[in-house]
mmCIF file of C-alpha atoms and ligand atoms in Angstrom:
data_model
loop_
_atom_site.group_PDB
_atom_site.id
_atom_site.type_symbol
_atom_site.label_atom_id
_atom_site.label_comp_id
_atom_site.label_asym_id
_atom_site.label_seq_id
_atom_site.Cartn_x
_atom_site.Cartn_y
_atom_site.Cartn_z
ATOM 1 C CA MET A 3 -46.994 3.569 -13.246
ATOM 2 C CA PHE A 4 -47.969 1.869 -9.991
ATOM 3 C CA ILE A 5 -48.377 3.055 -6.403
ATOM 4 C CA ASP A 6 -47.773 0.748 -3.458
ATOM 5 C CA THR A 7 -50.471 2.133 -1.144
ATOM 6 C CA HIS A 8 -49.422 0.168 1.943
ATOM 7 C CA VAL A 9 -45.843 -0.862 2.594
ATOM 8 C CA HIS A 10 -43.690 -1.199 5.706
ATOM 9 C CA LEU A 11 -40.315 -0.038 4.412
ATOM 10 C CA ASN A 12 -40.048 1.173 8.017
ATOM 11 C CA ALA A 13 -39.892 -2.434 9.293
ATOM 12 C CA GLU A 14 -36.569 -3.848 10.417
ATOM 13 C CA GLN A 15 -36.679 -6.420 7.593
ATOM 14 C CA PHE A 16 -35.555 -3.549 5.325
ATOM 15 C CA ASN A 17 -32.691 -2.328 7.519
ATOM 16 C CA GLU A 18 -30.062 -4.003 5.357
ATOM 17 C CA ASP A 19 -31.152 -3.067 1.859
ATOM 18 C CA ILE A 20 -33.750 -0.305 1.892
ATOM 19 C CA GLU A 21 -32.091 1.707 -0.856
ATOM 20 C CA GLU A 22 -31.876 -1.303 -3.134
ATOM 21 C CA ALA A 23 -35.500 -2.242 -2.382
ATOM 22 C CA ILE A 24 -36.653 1.283 -3.278
ATOM 23 C CA GLU A 25 -34.527 1.247 -6.422
ATOM 24 C CA ARG A 26 -35.954 -2.133 -7.518
ATOM 25 C CA ALA A 27 -39.476 -0.761 -7.006
ATOM 26 C CA ARG A 28 -38.734 2.333 -9.075
ATOM 27 C CA GLN A 29 -37.347 0.117 -11.859
ATOM 28 C CA GLN A 30 -40.723 -1.685 -11.916
ATOM 29 C CA GLN A 31 -42.530 1.682 -12.333
ATOM 30 C CA VAL A 32 -43.649 1.710 -8.690
ATOM 31 C CA GLU A 33 -43.273 5.455 -8.579
ATOM 32 C CA LYS A 34 -44.874 6.288 -5.239
ATOM 33 C CA MET A 35 -45.067 4.387 -1.955
ATOM 34 C CA VAL A 36 -47.144 4.964 1.171
ATOM 35 C CA VAL A 37 -45.218 3.807 4.245
ATOM 36 C CA VAL A 38 -47.452 2.886 7.172
ATOM 37 C CA GLY A 39 -46.356 3.283 10.788
ATOM 38 C CA PHE A 40 -47.966 1.159 13.488
ATOM 39 C CA ASP A 41 -46.061 1.845 16.735
ATOM 40 C CA ARG A 42 -43.500 4.356 18.083
ATOM 41 C CA PRO A 43 -40.356 3.241 16.178
ATOM 42 C CA THR A 44 -42.138 2.553 12.890
ATOM 43 C CA ILE A 45 -43.992 5.894 12.977
ATOM 44 C CA LYS A 46 -40.672 7.707 13.452
ATOM 45 C CA ARG A 47 -39.088 5.747 10.643
ATOM 46 C CA ALA A 48 -42.047 6.326 8.280
ATOM 47 C CA LEU A 49 -41.603 10.077 8.740
ATOM 48 C CA GLU A 50 -37.839 9.873 8.195
ATOM 49 C CA LEU A 51 -38.433 8.065 4.912
ATOM 50 C CA ALA A 52 -41.169 10.497 3.826
ATOM 51 C CA GLU A 53 -38.784 13.385 4.481
ATOM 52 C CA ALA A 54 -35.868 11.702 2.694
ATOM 53 C CA TYR A 55 -37.704 10.684 -0.509
ATOM 54 C CA PRO A 56 -40.084 12.964 -2.438
ATOM 55 C CA PHE A 57 -42.067 9.941 -3.691
ATOM 56 C CA ILE A 58 -42.631 8.395 -0.245
ATOM 57 C CA TYR A 59 -45.607 9.387 1.942
ATOM 58 C CA ALA A 60 -46.403 8.409 5.525
ATOM 59 C CA VAL A 61 -49.445 7.099 7.356
ATOM 60 C CA VAL A 62 -49.320 7.256 11.160
ATOM 61 C CA GLY A 63 -51.334 5.262 13.676
ATOM 62 C CA TRP A 64 -51.448 2.398 16.125
ATOM 63 C CA HIS A 65 -51.873 -1.274 15.235
ATOM 64 C CA PRO A 66 -54.770 -3.133 16.922
ATOM 65 C CA VAL A 67 -52.523 -6.055 17.970
ATOM 66 C CA ASP A 68 -50.552 -3.604 20.154
ATOM 67 C CA ALA A 69 -53.557 -1.526 21.269
ATOM 68 C CA ILE A 70 -52.762 -2.373 24.901
ATOM 69 C CA ASP A 71 -49.485 -0.395 24.625
ATOM 70 C CA CYS A 72 -51.088 2.747 23.189
ATOM 71 C CA THR A 73 -51.101 5.702 25.602
ATOM 72 C CA GLU A 74 -52.884 9.065 25.496
ATOM 73 C CA GLU A 75 -49.451 10.626 24.834
ATOM 74 C CA ASP A 76 -49.025 8.384 21.783
ATOM 75 C CA LEU A 77 -52.377 9.491 20.399
ATOM 76 C CA ALA A 78 -51.554 13.153 21.039
ATOM 77 C CA TRP A 79 -48.236 12.639 19.241
ATOM 78 C CA ILE A 80 -49.986 11.000 16.268
ATOM 79 C CA GLU A 81 -52.418 13.920 16.129
ATOM 80 C CA GLU A 82 -49.522 16.378 16.093
ATOM 81 C CA LEU A 83 -47.796 14.453 13.288
ATOM 82 C CA ALA A 84 -50.982 14.533 11.220
ATOM 83 C CA ALA A 85 -50.190 18.172 10.387
ATOM 84 C CA HIS A 86 -46.978 17.108 8.628
ATOM 85 C CA PRO A 87 -47.324 17.763 4.870
ATOM 86 C CA LYS A 88 -46.237 14.197 3.981
ATOM 87 C CA VAL A 89 -48.684 12.480 6.365
ATOM 88 C CA VAL A 90 -51.631 11.305 4.258
ATOM 89 C CA GLY A 91 -53.677 9.079 6.558
ATOM 90 C CA ILE A 92 -54.286 7.689 10.048
ATOM 91 C CA GLY A 93 -53.556 4.010 10.656
ATOM 92 C CA GLU A 94 -53.139 1.315 10.496
ATOM 93 C CA THR A 95 -55.926 0.959 12.990
ATOM 94 C CA GLY A 96 -58.829 -1.457 13.213
ATOM 95 C CA LEU A 97 -59.323 -4.824 14.918
ATOM 96 C CA ASP A 98 -57.320 -8.042 14.930
ATOM 97 C CA TYR A 99 -59.028 -10.939 16.709
ATOM 98 C CA HIS A 100 -56.503 -13.485 15.467
ATOM 99 C CA TRP A 101 -53.942 -12.456 18.100
ATOM 100 C CA ASP A 102 -54.925 -11.995 21.721
ATOM 101 C CA LYS A 103 -52.158 -9.706 23.000
ATOM 102 C CA SER A 104 -54.721 -6.870 23.343
ATOM 103 C CA PRO A 105 -58.223 -7.658 24.648
ATOM 104 C CA LYS A 106 -61.092 -6.902 22.275
ATOM 105 C CA ASP A 107 -62.516 -4.058 24.365
ATOM 106 C CA ILE A 108 -59.151 -2.265 24.425
ATOM 107 C CA GLN A 109 -58.708 -2.761 20.680
ATOM 108 C CA GLN A 110 -62.149 -1.275 20.100
ATOM 109 C CA GLU A 111 -61.455 1.700 22.341
ATOM 110 C CA VAL A 112 -58.148 2.522 20.613
ATOM 111 C CA PHE A 113 -59.832 2.034 17.219
ATOM 112 C CA ARG A 114 -62.639 4.465 18.100
ATOM 113 C CA LYS A 115 -60.146 7.019 19.416
ATOM 114 C CA GLN A 116 -58.208 6.893 16.152
ATOM 115 C CA ILE A 117 -61.395 7.402 14.130
ATOM 116 C CA HIS A 118 -62.171 10.463 16.281
ATOM 117 C CA LEU A 119 -58.609 11.685 15.769
ATOM 118 C CA ALA A 120 -58.826 11.169 11.985
ATOM 119 C CA LYS A 121 -62.055 13.166 11.900
ATOM 120 C CA ARG A 122 -60.425 16.052 13.769
ATOM 121 C CA VAL A 123 -57.450 16.174 11.392
ATOM 122 C CA LYS A 124 -59.572 15.341 8.335
ATOM 123 C CA LEU A 125 -57.505 12.435 7.070
ATOM 124 C CA PRO A 126 -58.749 9.035 5.862
ATOM 125 C CA VAL A 127 -58.371 5.946 8.087
ATOM 126 C CA ILE A 128 -56.384 2.888 7.048
ATOM 127 C CA ILE A 129 -58.139 -0.198 8.387
ATOM 128 C CA HIS A 130 -56.525 -3.459 9.411
ATOM 129 C CA ASN A 131 -59.106 -6.184 9.918
ATOM 130 C CA ARG A 132 -58.409 -9.765 10.834
ATOM 131 C CA ASP A 133 -61.299 -12.039 11.843
ATOM 132 C CA ALA A 134 -63.306 -8.993 12.996
ATOM 133 C CA THR A 135 -65.356 -7.821 9.990
ATOM 134 C CA GLU A 136 -68.644 -7.498 11.840
ATOM 135 C CA ASP A 137 -67.216 -5.353 14.647
ATOM 136 C CA VAL A 138 -65.096 -3.257 12.264
ATOM 137 C CA LEU A 139 -68.107 -2.356 10.124
ATOM 138 C CA ARG A 140 -70.318 -1.758 13.165
ATOM 139 C CA ILE A 141 -67.807 0.624 14.747
ATOM 140 C CA LEU A 142 -67.229 2.474 11.459
ATOM 141 C CA ARG A 143 -71.001 2.956 11.197
ATOM 142 C CA GLU A 144 -71.423 4.001 14.827
ATOM 143 C CA GLU A 145 -68.584 6.515 14.562
ATOM 144 C CA HIS A 146 -69.759 7.861 11.188
ATOM 145 C CA ALA A 147 -66.422 7.128 9.588
ATOM 146 C CA GLU A 148 -68.046 7.749 6.204
ATOM 147 C CA GLU A 149 -67.448 11.465 6.854
ATOM 148 C CA ILE A 150 -63.717 10.962 6.314
ATOM 149 C CA GLY A 151 -63.660 7.649 4.454
ATOM 150 C CA GLY A 152 -60.765 5.281 4.354
ATOM 151 C CA VAL A 153 -59.406 2.062 2.970
ATOM 152 C CA MET A 154 -59.768 -1.585 3.905
ATOM 153 C CA HIS A 155 -56.142 -2.575 3.553
ATOM 154 C CA CYS A 156 -55.154 -6.033 2.289
ATOM 155 C CA PHE A 157 -58.825 -6.852 1.982
ATOM 156 C CA SER A 158 -59.626 -10.539 2.446
ATOM 157 C CA GLY A 159 -63.379 -10.457 3.047
ATOM 158 C CA SER A 160 -66.365 -11.363 0.912
ATOM 159 C CA VAL A 161 -67.818 -9.416 -2.026
ATOM 160 C CA GLU A 162 -70.731 -8.564 0.252
ATOM 161 C CA SER A 163 -68.536 -7.018 2.959
ATOM 162 C CA ALA A 164 -66.577 -5.173 0.244
ATOM 163 C CA LYS A 165 -69.861 -3.636 -0.904
ATOM 164 C CA GLU A 166 -70.774 -2.709 2.678
ATOM 165 C CA SER A 167 -67.384 -1.017 3.020
ATOM 166 C CA ILE A 168 -67.829 0.888 -0.244
ATOM 167 C CA ALA A 169 -71.239 2.081 0.957
ATOM 168 C CA LEU A 170 -69.405 3.548 3.963
ATOM 169 C CA ASN A 171 -67.142 5.593 1.660
ATOM 170 C CA PHE A 172 -64.248 3.131 1.890
ATOM 171 C CA MET A 173 -61.858 1.916 -0.787
ATOM 172 C CA ILE A 174 -60.835 -1.731 -1.115
ATOM 173 C CA SER A 175 -57.114 -2.425 -1.325
ATOM 174 C CA LEU A 176 -55.905 -5.768 -2.634
ATOM 175 C CA GLY A 177 -52.498 -7.225 -1.873
ATOM 176 C CA GLY A 178 -50.452 -10.377 -2.417
ATOM 177 C CA PRO A 179 -53.185 -12.835 -1.330
ATOM 178 C CA VAL A 180 -55.198 -12.126 -4.526
ATOM 179 C CA THR A 181 -52.415 -13.959 -6.402
ATOM 180 C CA PHE A 182 -52.587 -17.097 -4.222
ATOM 181 C CA LYS A 183 -54.101 -20.054 -6.073
ATOM 182 C CA ASN A 184 -56.469 -20.967 -3.211
ATOM 183 C CA ALA A 185 -57.554 -17.377 -2.419
ATOM 184 C CA LYS A 186 -61.178 -17.589 -3.510
ATOM 185 C CA LYS A 187 -62.547 -14.495 -1.790
ATOM 186 C CA PRO A 188 -59.947 -11.911 -2.906
ATOM 187 C CA LYS A 189 -60.251 -13.234 -6.470
ATOM 188 C CA GLN A 190 -64.041 -12.837 -6.364
ATOM 189 C CA VAL A 191 -63.626 -9.313 -5.015
ATOM 190 C CA ALA A 192 -61.160 -8.485 -7.803
ATOM 191 C CA GLU A 193 -63.635 -9.812 -10.384
ATOM 192 C CA GLU A 194 -66.787 -8.206 -9.067
ATOM 193 C CA ILE A 195 -65.794 -4.897 -7.506
ATOM 194 C CA GLU A 196 -65.457 -2.039 -9.979
ATOM 195 C CA LEU A 197 -61.962 -0.741 -10.605
ATOM 196 C CA LYS A 198 -62.918 2.715 -9.333
ATOM 197 C CA HIS A 199 -63.128 1.291 -5.797
ATOM 198 C CA LEU A 200 -59.823 -0.598 -5.889
ATOM 199 C CA MET A 201 -56.268 0.191 -4.862
ATOM 200 C CA ILE A 202 -53.229 -2.086 -4.754
ATOM 201 C CA GLU A 203 -50.562 -2.689 -2.139
ATOM 202 C CA THR A 204 -47.892 -5.139 -1.046
ATOM 203 C CA ASP A 205 -48.023 -4.839 2.793
ATOM 204 C CA ALA A 206 -44.320 -5.739 2.460
ATOM 205 C CA PRO A 207 -42.383 -7.301 4.162
ATOM 206 C CA TYR A 208 -45.450 -9.523 4.779
ATOM 207 C CA LEU A 209 -47.685 -11.500 2.387
ATOM 208 C CA ALA A 210 -45.496 -11.713 -0.716
ATOM 209 C CA PRO A 211 -47.456 -12.453 -3.891
ATOM 210 C CA HIS A 212 -47.039 -15.600 -5.983
ATOM 211 C CA PRO A 213 -44.346 -16.732 -6.982
ATOM 212 C CA TYR A 214 -42.602 -15.222 -3.943
ATOM 213 C CA ARG A 215 -45.133 -16.492 -1.401
ATOM 214 C CA GLY A 216 -43.452 -17.172 1.955
ATOM 215 C CA LYS A 217 -40.425 -15.003 1.126
ATOM 216 C CA ARG A 218 -39.870 -11.396 2.172
ATOM 217 C CA ASN A 219 -42.209 -9.150 0.236
ATOM 218 C CA GLU A 220 -41.082 -5.833 -1.245
ATOM 219 C CA PRO A 221 -42.695 -2.936 -3.117
ATOM 220 C CA SER A 222 -41.262 -3.979 -6.500
ATOM 221 C CA TYR A 223 -43.798 -6.853 -6.422
ATOM 222 C CA VAL A 224 -46.903 -4.636 -6.505
ATOM 223 C CA PRO A 225 -47.243 -5.007 -10.327
ATOM 224 C CA LEU A 226 -47.884 -8.751 -9.703
ATOM 225 C CA VAL A 227 -51.032 -7.780 -7.783
ATOM 226 C CA ALA A 228 -52.154 -5.522 -10.642
ATOM 227 C CA GLU A 229 -51.440 -8.287 -13.184
ATOM 228 C CA GLU A 230 -53.680 -10.722 -11.343
ATOM 229 C CA ILE A 231 -56.504 -8.165 -11.091
ATOM 230 C CA ALA A 232 -56.130 -7.470 -14.834
ATOM 231 C CA ARG A 233 -56.254 -11.208 -15.594
ATOM 232 C CA LEU A 234 -59.344 -11.744 -13.425
ATOM 233 C CA LYS A 235 -61.168 -8.758 -14.901
ATOM 234 C CA GLY A 236 -60.060 -9.494 -18.466
ATOM 235 C CA LEU A 237 -58.606 -5.993 -18.781
ATOM 236 C CA PRO A 238 -55.226 -4.779 -20.050
ATOM 237 C CA LEU A 239 -52.630 -4.350 -17.288
ATOM 238 C CA GLU A 240 -52.160 -0.709 -18.346
ATOM 239 C CA GLU A 241 -55.791 0.067 -17.520
ATOM 240 C CA VAL A 242 -55.557 -1.499 -14.055
ATOM 241 C CA ALA A 243 -52.264 0.328 -13.407
ATOM 242 C CA GLU A 244 -53.669 3.651 -14.564
ATOM 243 C CA GLU A 245 -56.983 3.402 -12.685
ATOM 244 C CA THR A 246 -55.563 2.148 -9.390
ATOM 245 C CA THR A 247 -52.868 4.845 -9.548
ATOM 246 C CA LYS A 248 -55.486 7.523 -10.143
ATOM 247 C CA ASN A 249 -57.540 6.163 -7.241
ATOM 248 C CA ALA A 250 -54.551 6.274 -4.886
ATOM 249 C CA ILE A 251 -53.593 9.820 -5.917
ATOM 250 C CA ASN A 252 -57.147 11.045 -5.323
ATOM 251 C CA PHE A 253 -57.631 9.076 -2.127
ATOM 252 C CA PHE A 254 -54.402 10.188 -0.408
ATOM 253 C CA LYS A 255 -54.327 13.572 -2.215
ATOM 254 C CA LEU A 256 -50.777 12.855 -3.403
ATOM 255 C CA SER A 257 -48.909 15.523 -5.325
HETATM 256 ZN ZN1 ZN B 11 -52.411 -4.685 8.434
HETATM 257 ZN ZN1 ZN B 12 -49.637 -3.193 7.235
#
């Protein structure tokens, strides 16, 4: 059994065939999926899906790229939703310095506010980091995020920054990029970081693993991520599937 710990079945790319995509995932033993909201419409949709399917859970939060659009009302709404029994985390939040729609200081402010929120509702934080590792780790330290812990989703950093994250009570989640031939860093992380700190995800519809790179990603591809981790670690696929599933169930407290 596998769990896709970060998937956007709530994105419009799944409007046409969501039921088929879920069915294909289930046929590949992807038995649970965590759907991550990142703005108003996708948060609503994540909750709809979590209510419609017993094996789907929701994470609610505001994406750093759109931090400039996030209002106090939005944060209050997210905090209210956190009480929902199928909401298992706050995010995705974090910093994204690749895009400049939201200035850095606003991204950092909205990130800090979501860490505070997560601490109040006692849920882990789901971190999106692009080109901002130093600031992400600094803010997590300053805000004592280790009290709630979280996950570095679709981790693409170095082994060293993975270890720094683990020291802060964070999990490392690997996605499609670990299967890319030229992806040195994620492969090193998969080799060197102990399985007990790892989870797997697709981040679908983005970042499809090899051999689907460049196409629409979907949750039925998450076993390809586990296969590559198993190959790199020299372990049986079953062990990687079992351990990463156990990690996800404990981390998100899934029933
Ligand atoms: Zn992300
Ligand atoms: Zn995402």
